[in-house]
Tab-separated table of C-alpha atoms in Angstrom:
chain	number	residue	atom	x	y	z
S	1	MET	CA	29.316	-18.599	-0.356
S	2	LYS	CA	31.607	-16.801	-2.865
S	3	HIS	CA	29.152	-15.643	-5.446
S	4	ILE	CA	25.776	-15.315	-3.479
S	5	LYS	CA	24.819	-13.418	-0.353
S	6	THR	CA	21.416	-14.133	1.151
S	7	ILE	CA	19.932	-10.801	2.670
S	8	ASN	CA	17.209	-12.017	4.730
S	9	LYS	CA	15.443	-15.069	6.570
S	10	ALA	CA	13.335	-15.849	3.487
S	11	ASN	CA	10.535	-17.207	5.724
S	12	LEU	CA	7.327	-16.491	3.970
S	13	LYS	CA	6.492	-20.216	3.733
S	14	LYS	CA	6.749	-20.774	7.356
S	15	THR	CA	4.218	-17.785	8.014
S	16	ALA	CA	1.611	-19.655	5.822
S	17	ALA	CA	1.140	-22.450	8.203
S	18	LYS	CA	0.223	-20.389	11.310
S	19	GLY	CA	-0.896	-17.235	9.401
S	20	GLY	CA	-4.209	-15.744	8.721
S	21	CYS	CA	-5.271	-14.585	12.127
S	22	GLY	CA	-6.597	-11.462	10.476
S	23	ASN	CA	-5.416	-9.106	13.293
S	24	CYS	CA	-3.257	-6.883	10.981
S	25	GLN	CA	-4.284	-3.478	9.481
S	26	ALA	CA	-6.575	-3.387	6.385
S	27	SER	CA	-3.807	-2.050	4.112
S	28	CYS	CA	-6.033	0.664	2.400
S	29	GLN	CA	-6.610	2.294	6.023
S	30	SER	CA	-3.211	3.747	5.948
S	31	ALA	CA	-1.482	6.177	3.679
S	32	CYS	CA	-2.789	4.856	0.444
S	33	LYS	CA	-6.099	5.194	-0.514
S	34	THR	CA	-5.604	4.307	-4.163
S	35	SER	CA	-2.601	2.055	-4.489
S	36	CYS	CA	-2.824	-1.075	-2.785
S	37	THR	CA	0.320	-2.213	-0.847
S	38	VAL	CA	0.299	-5.036	1.576
S	39	ALA	CA	3.889	-5.921	2.178
S	40	ASN	CA	4.436	-2.873	4.370
S	41	GLN	CA	1.914	-4.116	6.979
S	42	LYS	CA	3.013	-5.233	10.245
S	43	CYS	CA	2.213	-8.634	11.572
S	44	GLU	CA	-0.033	-8.385	14.587
S	45	LYS	CA	-0.362	-12.007	15.509
S	46	ASP	CA	-1.394	-12.282	19.094
S	47	ALA	CA	-1.102	-8.508	19.605
W	1	MET	CA	9.940	-18.498	-9.511
W	2	ILE	CA	12.680	-15.815	-9.340
W	3	HIS	CA	12.968	-12.028	-10.350
W	4	CYS	CA	16.275	-10.784	-11.195
W	5	PHE	CA	16.956	-7.011	-11.413
W	6	ARG	CA	19.739	-4.794	-11.470
W	7	LEU	CA	19.616	-1.369	-9.774
W	8	LYS	CA	22.327	1.156	-8.448
W	9	GLY	CA	25.027	-1.226	-9.086
W	10	PHE	CA	23.543	-4.131	-7.269
W	11	ASN	CA	22.438	-7.549	-8.945
W	12	ILE	CA	19.329	-8.527	-6.816
W	13	VAL	CA	17.572	-11.689	-7.024
W	14	LEU	CA	14.132	-12.364	-5.248
W	15	ASP	CA	12.922	-15.814	-4.626
W	16	VAL	CA	9.341	-15.076	-5.059
W	17	HIS	CA	7.890	-17.930	-2.956
W	18	THR	CA	9.943	-17.665	0.095
W	19	GLY	CA	10.505	-13.899	-0.054
W	20	GLY	CA	14.254	-14.525	-0.100
W	21	VAL	CA	16.455	-11.850	-1.306
W	22	HIS	CA	19.947	-12.530	-2.572
W	23	ILE	CA	22.790	-10.241	-3.944
W	24	VAL	CA	24.767	-11.988	-6.637
W	25	ASP	CA	27.879	-11.167	-8.550
W	26	ASP	CA	27.778	-10.587	-12.417
W	27	ILE	CA	28.566	-14.337	-13.232
W	28	THR	CA	25.575	-15.572	-11.067
W	29	TYR	CA	23.172	-13.105	-12.294
W	30	GLU	CA	24.045	-13.856	-15.911
W	31	MET	CA	23.838	-17.583	-15.169
W	32	LEU	CA	20.443	-17.199	-13.406
W	33	GLU	CA	19.192	-15.615	-16.588
W	34	ASN	CA	20.142	-18.269	-18.784
W	35	ILE	CA	18.769	-21.290	-16.504
W	36	SER	CA	15.521	-22.888	-15.351
W	37	LEU	CA	14.480	-26.051	-13.652
W	38	PRO	CA	15.475	-28.799	-13.304
W	39	LEU	CA	19.050	-28.016	-12.341
W	40	ASP	CA	20.443	-31.283	-13.746
W	41	ASP	CA	23.541	-32.063	-15.584
W	42	ASP	CA	21.833	-31.061	-18.893
W	43	CYS	CA	21.151	-27.627	-17.541
W	44	LYS	CA	24.625	-27.208	-16.068
W	45	LYS	CA	26.335	-28.193	-19.233
W	46	GLY	CA	24.235	-25.943	-21.361
W	47	VAL	CA	24.842	-22.785	-19.336
W	48	ILE	CA	28.502	-23.504	-19.046
W	49	GLU	CA	28.832	-23.887	-22.826
W	50	LYS	CA	26.803	-20.760	-23.281
W	51	LEU	CA	28.973	-18.556	-20.943
W	52	LYS	CA	32.335	-20.232	-21.102
W	53	GLY	CA	33.760	-17.659	-23.507
W	54	LYS	CA	33.114	-14.880	-20.974
W	55	TYR	CA	34.062	-16.838	-17.661
W	56	THR	CA	36.239	-19.733	-16.740
W	57	ILE	CA	34.905	-23.217	-16.331
W	58	ASP	CA	35.871	-23.413	-12.778
W	59	GLU	CA	34.116	-20.173	-11.901
W	60	LEU	CA	30.981	-21.276	-13.672
W	61	GLU	CA	31.035	-24.851	-12.182
W	62	GLU	CA	31.368	-23.094	-8.739
W	63	CYS	CA	28.731	-20.720	-9.607
W	64	PHE	CA	26.333	-23.339	-10.769
W	65	ASP	CA	27.113	-25.234	-7.377
W	66	GLU	CA	26.031	-22.317	-5.191
W	67	ILE	CA	22.809	-21.902	-7.084
W	68	VAL	CA	22.093	-25.694	-6.595
W	69	GLU	CA	22.991	-25.383	-2.891
W	70	LEU	CA	20.365	-22.565	-2.380
W	71	TYR	CA	17.710	-24.445	-4.513
W	72	ASN	CA	18.316	-27.547	-2.251
W	73	ASP	CA	17.854	-25.171	0.747
W	74	GLY	CA	14.509	-24.101	-0.494
W	75	ILE	CA	15.375	-20.457	-1.085
W	76	LEU	CA	16.030	-20.242	-4.913
W	77	PHE	CA	13.474	-21.294	-7.485
W	78	SER	CA	11.237	-22.343	-4.720
W	79	GLU	CA	7.841	-23.742	-5.491
W	80	ASP	CA	4.340	-22.072	-5.365
W	81	ASP	CA	2.503	-24.027	-2.837
W	82	TYR	CA	0.069	-21.277	-1.616
W	83	GLU	CA	-2.984	-21.798	-3.703
W	84	LYS	CA	-4.411	-24.291	-1.107
W	85	PHE	CA	-4.552	-21.337	1.300
W	86	ALA	CA	-6.528	-19.125	-1.112
W	87	ASP	CA	-9.821	-19.885	0.227
W	88	TYR	CA	-8.921	-19.213	3.703
W	89	ALA	CA	-10.557	-15.905	4.321
W	90	VAL	CA	-13.914	-16.359	2.666
W	91	ALA	CA	-15.734	-16.183	5.934
W	92	SER	CA	-13.812	-13.372	7.334
W	93	PRO	CA	-15.403	-10.878	9.610
W	94	VAL	CA	-15.855	-7.262	8.644
W	95	LYS	CA	-13.388	-5.459	10.885
W	96	ALA	CA	-12.422	-2.295	9.044
W	97	MET	CA	-14.504	0.507	7.816
W	98	CYS	CA	-14.158	3.740	5.768
W	99	LEU	CA	-16.862	6.147	7.233
W	100	HIS	CA	-17.954	8.726	4.835
W	101	ILE	CA	-18.506	11.258	7.549
W	102	ALA	CA	-19.033	14.163	4.910
W	103	HIS	CA	-20.038	14.152	1.319
W	104	ASP	CA	-18.977	17.565	0.985
W	105	CYS	CA	-15.645	19.266	0.751
W	106	ASN	CA	-14.186	22.782	0.974
W	107	LEU	CA	-11.715	22.062	-1.694
W	108	ARG	CA	-12.187	21.634	-5.451
W	109	CYS	CA	-9.159	19.232	-6.195
W	110	LYS	CA	-9.076	18.851	-9.975
W	111	TYR	CA	-8.255	15.203	-9.655
W	112	CYS	CA	-10.824	14.237	-7.119
W	113	PHE	CA	-12.264	10.759	-7.644
W	114	ALA	CA	-15.270	11.751	-5.406
W	115	SER	CA	-16.639	14.444	-7.735
W	116	THR	CA	-15.120	17.254	-5.548
W	117	GLY	CA	-16.439	15.532	-2.616
W	118	ASP	CA	-20.076	14.445	-3.004
W	119	PHE	CA	-19.399	11.042	-4.926
W	120	GLY	CA	-21.872	12.216	-7.441
W	121	GLU	CA	-24.966	11.822	-4.749
W	122	GLY	CA	-25.220	15.210	-3.554
W	123	ARG	CA	-23.422	17.221	-0.863
W	124	LYS	CA	-24.339	15.966	2.568
W	125	LEU	CA	-23.127	15.092	6.078
W	126	MET	CA	-23.527	11.927	8.043
W	127	ASP	CA	-25.796	12.384	11.134
W	128	LEU	CA	-24.953	10.904	14.422
W	129	ASP	CA	-27.591	8.104	14.306
W	130	ILE	CA	-25.988	6.493	11.057
W	131	GLY	CA	-22.519	6.815	12.722
W	132	LYS	CA	-23.703	5.050	15.725
W	133	ALA	CA	-25.328	2.514	13.429
W	134	ALA	CA	-21.906	1.952	11.670
W	135	ILE	CA	-20.130	1.445	14.804
W	136	ASP	CA	-22.943	-1.314	15.820
W	137	PHE	CA	-22.541	-2.805	12.492
W	138	LEU	CA	-18.849	-3.298	12.685
W	139	LEU	CA	-19.173	-4.554	16.445
W	140	GLU	CA	-21.760	-7.005	15.288
W	141	LYS	CA	-19.801	-8.377	12.014
W	142	SER	CA	-16.404	-8.325	13.540
W	143	GLY	CA	-16.522	-11.947	15.033
W	144	ASP	CA	-13.351	-12.485	17.126
W	145	ARG	CA	-11.341	-9.727	15.593
W	146	LYS	CA	-10.145	-7.657	18.539
W	147	ASN	CA	-8.687	-4.569	16.512
W	148	LEU	CA	-11.333	-2.647	14.625
W	149	GLU	CA	-10.423	-0.001	12.246
W	150	LEU	CA	-12.371	2.965	11.399
W	151	ASP	CA	-11.167	5.718	8.936
W	152	PHE	CA	-13.163	8.920	8.923
W	153	PHE	CA	-13.018	10.068	5.354
W	154	GLY	CA	-14.990	12.293	3.096
W	155	GLY	CA	-15.147	14.622	1.321
W	156	GLU	CA	-13.667	16.313	4.087
W	157	PRO	CA	-14.290	14.793	7.585
W	158	LEU	CA	-13.523	18.138	9.511
W	159	MET	CA	-16.603	19.652	8.006
W	160	ASN	CA	-18.570	17.341	10.329
W	161	PHE	CA	-16.125	17.375	13.347
W	162	ASP	CA	-18.802	17.420	16.048
W	163	VAL	CA	-20.145	14.014	14.851
W	164	VAL	CA	-16.685	12.603	14.415
W	165	LYS	CA	-15.984	13.365	18.113
W	166	GLU	CA	-19.631	11.952	19.075
W	167	ILE	CA	-18.857	8.773	17.091
W	168	VAL	CA	-15.583	8.133	18.821
W	169	LYS	CA	-16.960	8.622	22.203
W	170	TYR	CA	-19.683	6.175	21.461
W	171	ALA	CA	-17.316	3.575	20.023
W	172	ARG	CA	-15.014	3.969	23.065
W	173	SER	CA	-17.906	3.345	25.407
W	174	LYS	CA	-18.521	-0.117	23.642
W	175	GLU	CA	-14.879	-1.339	23.856
W	176	LYS	CA	-14.911	-2.743	26.965
W	177	GLU	CA	-18.386	-4.445	26.820
W	178	PHE	CA	-17.503	-6.149	23.379
W	179	GLY	CA	-13.581	-6.720	24.142
W	180	LYS	CA	-12.534	-4.616	21.137
W	181	THR	CA	-10.040	-1.853	20.321
W	182	PHE	CA	-10.943	0.844	18.082
W	183	ARG	CA	-8.205	2.171	16.007
W	184	PHE	CA	-9.352	5.412	14.359
W	185	THR	CA	-7.866	7.233	11.545
W	186	ILE	CA	-8.667	10.339	9.779
W	187	THR	CA	-7.836	11.922	6.275
W	188	THR	CA	-7.985	15.431	6.048
W	189	ASN	CA	-7.222	18.354	3.755
W	190	GLY	CA	-6.256	20.326	6.537
W	191	LEU	CA	-8.201	23.741	6.089
W	192	LEU	CA	-10.338	23.627	9.024
W	193	LEU	CA	-7.624	22.296	11.470
W	194	THR	CA	-7.700	24.312	14.768
W	195	ASP	CA	-5.843	23.653	18.038
W	196	ASP	CA	-8.848	21.825	19.454
W	197	LYS	CA	-9.044	19.599	16.507
W	198	ILE	CA	-5.474	18.856	16.476
W	199	ASP	CA	-5.580	17.980	19.981
W	200	PHE	CA	-8.361	15.526	19.604
W	201	ILE	CA	-6.870	14.116	16.478
W	202	ASN	CA	-3.681	13.309	18.342
W	203	LYS	CA	-5.336	11.989	21.240
W	204	GLU	CA	-7.813	9.581	19.416
W	205	MET	CA	-6.531	8.779	16.006
W	206	SER	CA	-3.861	6.123	15.615
W	207	ASN	CA	-2.966	7.577	12.330
W	208	VAL	CA	-3.742	10.687	10.564
W	209	VAL	CA	-3.364	11.279	6.867
W	210	LEU	CA	-2.616	14.927	5.957
W	211	SER	CA	-3.231	15.710	2.198
W	212	ILE	CA	-0.816	17.941	0.592
W	213	ASP	CA	0.928	17.299	-2.840
W	214	GLY	CA	4.394	18.854	-2.054
W	215	ARG	CA	5.686	22.128	-3.368
W	216	LYS	CA	3.349	25.117	-3.234
W	217	GLU	CA	3.184	25.508	-7.007
W	218	VAL	CA	2.378	21.910	-7.409
W	219	ASN	CA	-0.521	21.620	-4.811
W	220	ASP	CA	-1.934	24.892	-5.682
W	221	ARG	CA	-2.375	23.906	-9.231
W	222	MET	CA	-4.614	20.844	-8.389
W	223	ARG	CA	-5.663	21.591	-4.850
W	224	VAL	CA	-7.839	24.615	-5.125
W	225	ARG	CA	-10.559	26.049	-3.196
W	226	VAL	CA	-14.096	26.857	-4.478
W	227	ASP	CA	-12.864	30.196	-5.701
W	228	GLY	CA	-9.906	28.593	-7.432
W	229	SER	CA	-7.205	29.892	-5.132
W	230	GLY	CA	-4.460	27.434	-3.809
W	231	SER	CA	-4.524	25.796	-0.414
W	232	TYR	CA	-0.900	25.419	0.445
W	233	ASP	CA	-0.564	28.436	2.409
W	234	SER	CA	-3.548	27.598	4.671
W	235	ILE	CA	-2.455	24.155	5.438
W	236	ILE	CA	1.317	23.873	5.870
W	237	ASP	CA	1.667	25.567	9.053
W	238	LYS	CA	-1.175	23.645	10.643
W	239	TYR	CA	0.352	20.296	9.548
W	240	LYS	CA	3.653	21.393	11.319
W	241	VAL	CA	1.801	22.128	14.513
W	242	LEU	CA	-0.134	18.682	14.313
W	243	VAL	CA	2.929	16.691	13.735
W	244	SER	CA	5.125	18.612	16.356
W	245	LYS	CA	2.489	17.952	19.143
W	246	ARG	CA	1.966	14.329	17.893
W	247	ASP	CA	3.193	11.441	20.171
W	248	LYS	CA	5.839	9.583	18.307
W	249	SER	CA	4.229	6.252	18.835
W	250	LYS	CA	1.435	7.330	16.677
W	251	ASP	CA	1.526	7.436	12.818
W	252	TYR	CA	0.766	10.069	10.496
W	253	TYR	CA	1.595	10.702	6.924
W	254	VAL	CA	1.583	13.756	4.651
W	255	ARG	CA	0.226	12.363	1.538
W	256	GLY	CA	0.511	13.668	-1.812
W	257	THR	CA	-0.783	12.781	-5.475
W	258	TYR	CA	1.449	13.338	-8.392
W	259	THR	CA	0.023	13.945	-11.806
W	260	LYS	CA	1.362	14.327	-15.210
W	261	TYR	CA	2.245	17.932	-14.185
W	262	ASN	CA	4.804	16.946	-11.621
W	263	LEU	CA	6.536	13.841	-12.705
W	264	ASP	CA	9.393	15.345	-10.894
W	265	PHE	CA	7.659	14.198	-7.839
W	266	SER	CA	10.943	13.263	-5.923
W	267	ASN	CA	11.232	17.080	-5.341
W	268	ASP	CA	7.685	17.112	-3.625
W	269	VAL	CA	8.812	14.241	-1.372
W	270	ILE	CA	12.001	16.140	-0.602
W	271	HIS	CA	10.214	19.403	-0.158
W	272	LEU	CA	7.862	17.719	2.477
W	273	TYR	CA	10.736	16.330	4.136
W	274	GLU	CA	12.433	19.692	4.144
W	275	CYS	CA	9.297	21.196	5.717
W	276	GLY	CA	9.849	18.891	8.651
W	277	PHE	CA	7.817	15.882	7.922
W	278	ASP	CA	9.422	12.530	7.984
W	279	GLN	CA	6.555	10.330	7.011
W	280	VAL	CA	5.649	11.036	3.309
W	281	SER	CA	3.517	9.320	0.769
W	282	VAL	CA	3.241	10.665	-2.570
W	283	GLU	CA	1.595	8.438	-5.093
W	284	PRO	CA	0.255	8.660	-8.630
W	285	VAL	CA	-3.066	10.024	-9.499
W	286	MET	CA	-5.826	7.651	-11.051
W	287	GLY	CA	-8.096	9.146	-13.492
W	288	ASP	CA	-9.522	9.044	-16.862
W	289	GLU	CA	-6.765	9.016	-19.551
W	290	LYS	CA	-8.503	11.919	-21.337
W	291	GLU	CA	-7.824	14.192	-18.451
W	292	SER	CA	-4.859	16.478	-19.002
W	293	PHE	CA	-3.416	15.540	-15.583
W	294	ALA	CA	-3.762	11.806	-16.106
W	295	ILE	CA	-0.722	9.570	-16.154
W	296	THR	CA	-0.412	7.251	-19.159
W	297	GLU	CA	1.782	4.685	-20.346
W	298	GLY	CA	4.053	7.220	-22.157
W	299	ASP	CA	4.922	8.647	-18.801
W	300	LEU	CA	6.235	5.373	-17.392
W	301	ASP	CA	9.931	6.021	-18.196
W	302	LYS	CA	9.938	9.054	-16.472
W	303	ILE	CA	8.079	7.995	-13.518
W	304	CYS	CA	10.488	4.876	-13.204
W	305	ASN	CA	13.467	7.222	-13.381
W	306	GLU	CA	12.080	9.596	-10.907
W	307	TYR	CA	11.643	6.658	-8.392
W	308	ASP	CA	15.410	5.983	-8.974
W	309	ILE	CA	16.173	9.560	-8.350
W	310	LEU	CA	14.039	9.331	-5.097
W	311	VAL	CA	16.051	6.329	-3.799
W	312	ASP	CA	19.350	8.408	-4.393
W	313	LYS	CA	17.740	11.377	-2.448
W	314	LEU	CA	16.485	9.350	0.321
W	315	THR	CA	19.759	7.418	0.420
W	316	GLU	CA	21.685	10.795	0.792
W	317	ILE	CA	19.320	11.724	3.690
W	318	ARG	CA	20.024	8.546	5.527
W	319	GLU	CA	23.765	8.883	5.098
W	320	LYS	CA	23.670	12.338	6.450
W	321	GLY	CA	22.059	10.891	9.559
W	322	GLY	CA	18.469	12.172	8.637
W	323	PHE	CA	15.480	9.983	8.377
W	324	CYS	CA	12.407	10.121	5.945
W	325	ASN	CA	10.122	7.345	5.499
W	326	PHE	CA	8.540	7.249	2.061
W	327	PHE	CA	5.394	5.121	2.359
W	328	HIS	CA	5.836	2.996	-0.902
W	329	PHE	CA	9.327	2.126	-0.151
W	330	MET	CA	8.388	0.670	3.343
W	331	LEU	CA	9.085	-3.110	3.365
W	332	ASP	CA	10.298	-5.466	6.100
W	333	LEU	CA	12.021	-8.198	4.446
W	334	ASN	CA	12.225	-10.313	7.525
W	335	GLN	CA	8.846	-9.558	9.465
W	336	GLY	CA	6.163	-8.606	7.062
W	337	PRO	CA	2.686	-9.855	6.955
W	338	CYS	CA	2.066	-13.604	6.723
W	339	ALA	CA	1.500	-15.360	3.315
W	340	ILE	CA	-2.170	-15.659	4.047
W	341	LYS	CA	-2.726	-11.905	4.324
W	342	ARG	CA	-0.497	-11.502	1.050
W	343	LEU	CA	-2.912	-13.667	-0.930
W	344	ARG	CA	-5.409	-10.772	-1.291
W	345	GLY	CA	-5.045	-7.103	-1.043
W	346	CYS	CA	-7.030	-4.654	0.977
W	347	GLY	CA	-9.793	-6.865	1.888
W	348	SER	CA	-12.349	-4.551	0.423
W	349	GLY	CA	-15.824	-5.873	0.427
W	350	ASN	CA	-14.843	-8.656	2.526
W	351	GLU	CA	-13.085	-7.568	5.760
W	352	TYR	CA	-13.308	-3.657	4.768
W	353	VAL	CA	-16.265	-1.780	3.686
W	354	ALA	CA	-17.378	1.970	3.207
W	355	VAL	CA	-20.486	3.615	4.564
W	356	THR	CA	-22.045	6.667	3.201
W	357	PRO	CA	-23.989	9.470	5.067
W	358	ASP	CA	-27.161	7.673	3.767
W	359	GLY	CA	-25.948	4.480	5.479
W	360	ASP	CA	-25.312	2.677	2.163
W	361	ILE	CA	-22.686	0.022	2.424
W	362	TYR	CA	-20.176	-0.383	-0.356
W	363	PRO	CA	-16.947	-2.409	-0.816
W	364	CYS	CA	-14.619	0.579	-0.362
W	365	HIS	CA	-14.811	4.432	-0.827
W	366	GLN	CA	-13.893	4.091	-4.580
W	367	PHE	CA	-16.959	1.856	-5.159
W	368	VAL	CA	-19.441	4.389	-3.706
W	369	GLY	CA	-22.173	5.316	-6.155
W	370	ILE	CA	-21.585	2.296	-8.272
W	371	GLU	CA	-25.188	0.738	-7.841
W	372	LYS	CA	-24.361	-2.763	-8.647
W	373	PHE	CA	-21.677	-2.891	-5.888
W	374	LYS	CA	-24.005	-1.420	-3.028
W	375	MET	CA	-23.839	-4.094	-0.553
W	376	GLY	CA	-26.670	-3.060	1.851
W	377	ASN	CA	-27.901	-0.318	3.979
W	378	LEU	CA	-27.623	0.420	7.748
W	379	HIS	CA	-31.188	1.593	8.252
W	380	ASN	CA	-32.738	-1.572	6.790
W	381	LYS	CA	-30.030	-3.679	8.031
W	382	THR	CA	-29.290	-5.361	4.873
W	383	PHE	CA	-25.815	-6.602	3.761
W	384	ASN	CA	-25.259	-8.693	0.628
W	385	MET	CA	-23.110	-11.698	1.337
W	386	ASP	CA	-23.026	-12.609	-2.481
W	387	ILE	CA	-21.033	-9.542	-3.043
W	388	LYS	CA	-18.849	-10.185	0.274
W	389	ASN	CA	-18.100	-13.523	-1.083
W	390	MET	CA	-17.477	-12.169	-4.589
W	391	PHE	CA	-14.865	-9.972	-2.890
W	392	ALA	CA	-13.382	-12.593	-0.738
W	393	LYS	CA	-12.442	-14.516	-3.815
W	394	THR	CA	-10.310	-11.823	-5.297
W	395	HIS	CA	-7.161	-13.453	-4.212
W	396	ILE	CA	-3.924	-13.511	-6.335
W	397	TYR	CA	-4.734	-17.102	-7.721
W	398	ALA	CA	-8.101	-15.738	-9.169
W	399	LYS	CA	-6.409	-13.051	-11.092
W	400	ASP	CA	-4.759	-14.208	-14.194
W	401	ASP	CA	-2.305	-11.317	-14.389
W	402	CYS	CA	-1.231	-11.868	-10.739
W	403	LYS	CA	-0.604	-15.526	-10.297
W	404	ASP	CA	2.497	-15.563	-12.465
W	405	CYS	CA	3.663	-12.147	-11.477
W	406	TRP	CA	6.801	-11.789	-9.228
W	407	ALA	CA	5.413	-9.057	-7.160
W	408	LYS	CA	2.268	-10.907	-6.227
W	409	PHE	CA	3.029	-11.329	-2.445
W	410	TYR	CA	3.837	-7.530	-2.031
W	411	CYS	CA	0.709	-5.716	-3.787
W	412	SER	CA	-1.404	-8.846	-3.360
W	413	GLY	CA	-3.454	-8.216	-6.356
W	414	GLY	CA	-3.642	-4.610	-6.378
W	415	CYS	CA	-6.584	-2.507	-6.059
W	416	ASN	CA	-9.985	-4.028	-6.812
W	417	ALA	CA	-11.547	-0.717	-7.586
W	418	ASN	CA	-8.841	0.351	-10.035
W	419	ASN	CA	-9.147	-3.046	-11.586
W	420	TYR	CA	-12.793	-2.410	-12.150
W	421	LEU	CA	-12.911	1.357	-12.976
W	422	TYR	CA	-9.897	0.962	-15.582
W	423	GLU	CA	-10.130	-2.606	-16.776
W	424	GLY	CA	-13.643	-3.306	-16.186
W	425	ASP	CA	-13.330	-6.197	-13.904
W	426	ILE	CA	-12.291	-6.519	-10.319
W	427	LEU	CA	-10.201	-9.630	-11.146
W	428	LYS	CA	-8.116	-7.938	-14.128
W	429	ALA	CA	-5.261	-6.149	-12.852
W	430	HIS	CA	-4.830	-2.406	-13.785
W	431	LYS	CA	-1.649	-2.356	-15.900
W	432	LEU	CA	-0.507	1.002	-15.542
W	433	SER	CA	-0.664	0.490	-11.766
W	434	CYS	CA	0.966	-2.896	-11.796
W	435	LYS	CA	3.897	-1.228	-13.763
W	436	ILE	CA	4.439	1.564	-11.376
W	437	GLN	CA	3.892	-0.909	-8.253
W	438	ARG	CA	6.821	-3.409	-9.639
W	439	LYS	CA	9.227	-0.309	-10.006
W	440	ARG	CA	8.489	1.005	-6.521
W	441	LEU	CA	8.792	-2.668	-5.226
W	442	GLU	CA	12.273	-3.143	-6.727
W	443	CYS	CA	13.340	0.364	-5.343
W	444	ALA	CA	11.910	-0.672	-1.885
W	445	ILE	CA	13.829	-3.992	-2.098
W	446	LEU	CA	16.974	-2.331	-2.999
W	447	MET	CA	16.854	0.277	-0.125
W	448	ASN	CA	16.242	-2.532	2.118
W	449	VAL	CA	19.274	-4.429	0.874
W	450	MET	CA	21.317	-1.274	1.264
W	451	LYS	CA	20.304	-0.766	4.831
W	452	GLU	CA	20.967	-4.538	5.620
W	453	LEU	CA	24.394	-4.489	4.189
W	454	GLU	CA	25.297	-1.276	6.042
W	455	LYS	CA	24.095	-2.941	9.194
W	456	GLN	CA	26.130	-5.995	8.477
W	457	SER	CA	29.408	-3.982	7.769
């Protein structure tokens, strides 16, 4: 493409189908105790 | 839904419902600002008519066709079809706990949300029996979750460190029998750190949060001892020792709070980096707007500009071969958490609870002391499922301000406690936090874009 460059896999929809295992960290247990940030958690499915 | 923003010379387009991030040229950016679905002939004609004075018809047609191609590929203007997943986690087991090992503190931080350590309930330490009961509660309530998280919190947890050690020992003794792994974390102000404590923390804690606000004068203005003196000189070297002895595979953060007094907080992030720390979190204070240190709407321009400055400073560090991870700019554009996880935030009150020295259970540390949110007590083995179910339903589609927000899959509805404390309702987004969050996310996306482009070149 000449005008648009896609940077990532854009795969959020695919993660919905097999997601929700609940093994990843509760986000507030990390370095934020007052400002919730979820997107920086790691997926830990099958970990 | 898409979100377009310009930052540091980049035109960035986020496709909200796939997480797709695109870099576009000026003509495409302008076109995207002027179109909406359906991308039919009328749309095409309309936008070409509007922009033809600025660009050639050929360019505009070419550009429109590329947009349509991405739309057909499902990565631009993608549909929101997640609401059907929103009820997934209603029956989620409890698998994370904030254990208030000490409702007492040896600092008197002026912005403390916990009434300088005692949460307004009197100064007290947790005894071992309550600690063990908390572990038993987590083992019992965690269902099939393998990883259990327990954060030793306060007040100041090092004031009750013998009990911390005993609780860790007790929990470890149960891991095999129950098929669970405990991940311990601790949040400390550092004053009572000793070599022994550092060694124990580095051995047992998967993450340690070391509180410090940055530059000495900034830290010592807010983080003071009982006698009013500053704490910086007593902790900085201890933190350096802890981090130098810590296994690189384990997490740590030096974590600060910025207030109205240091809206130039990028200097504090850089100060901490220059002290040798490469994992840094500095975040805005939350407090009553009447407090002199509180951040208000009027500070937003300065704060947003400061995050831009921080991007420049962190980029300069990276370009010189250095590394500094700023917590709120962490984002994995390819392999972050699944969409289900992103539908609700921290899991407070649902998969995450806080336990006080009296054994009272609350949705999280920020709700402690608010009677109507008390979920139960470990002594009398009560646990209110109505409150749990209420928190389970705090997903982004239950929050009017969130469902149409472009940032909904990154902050996931924000902090329920802030929503309640400052907006009066756990489902009502705290607007000031939202504005700061959205700015941080734009910066985080930009930094990832820059890294990705560097990799590709």
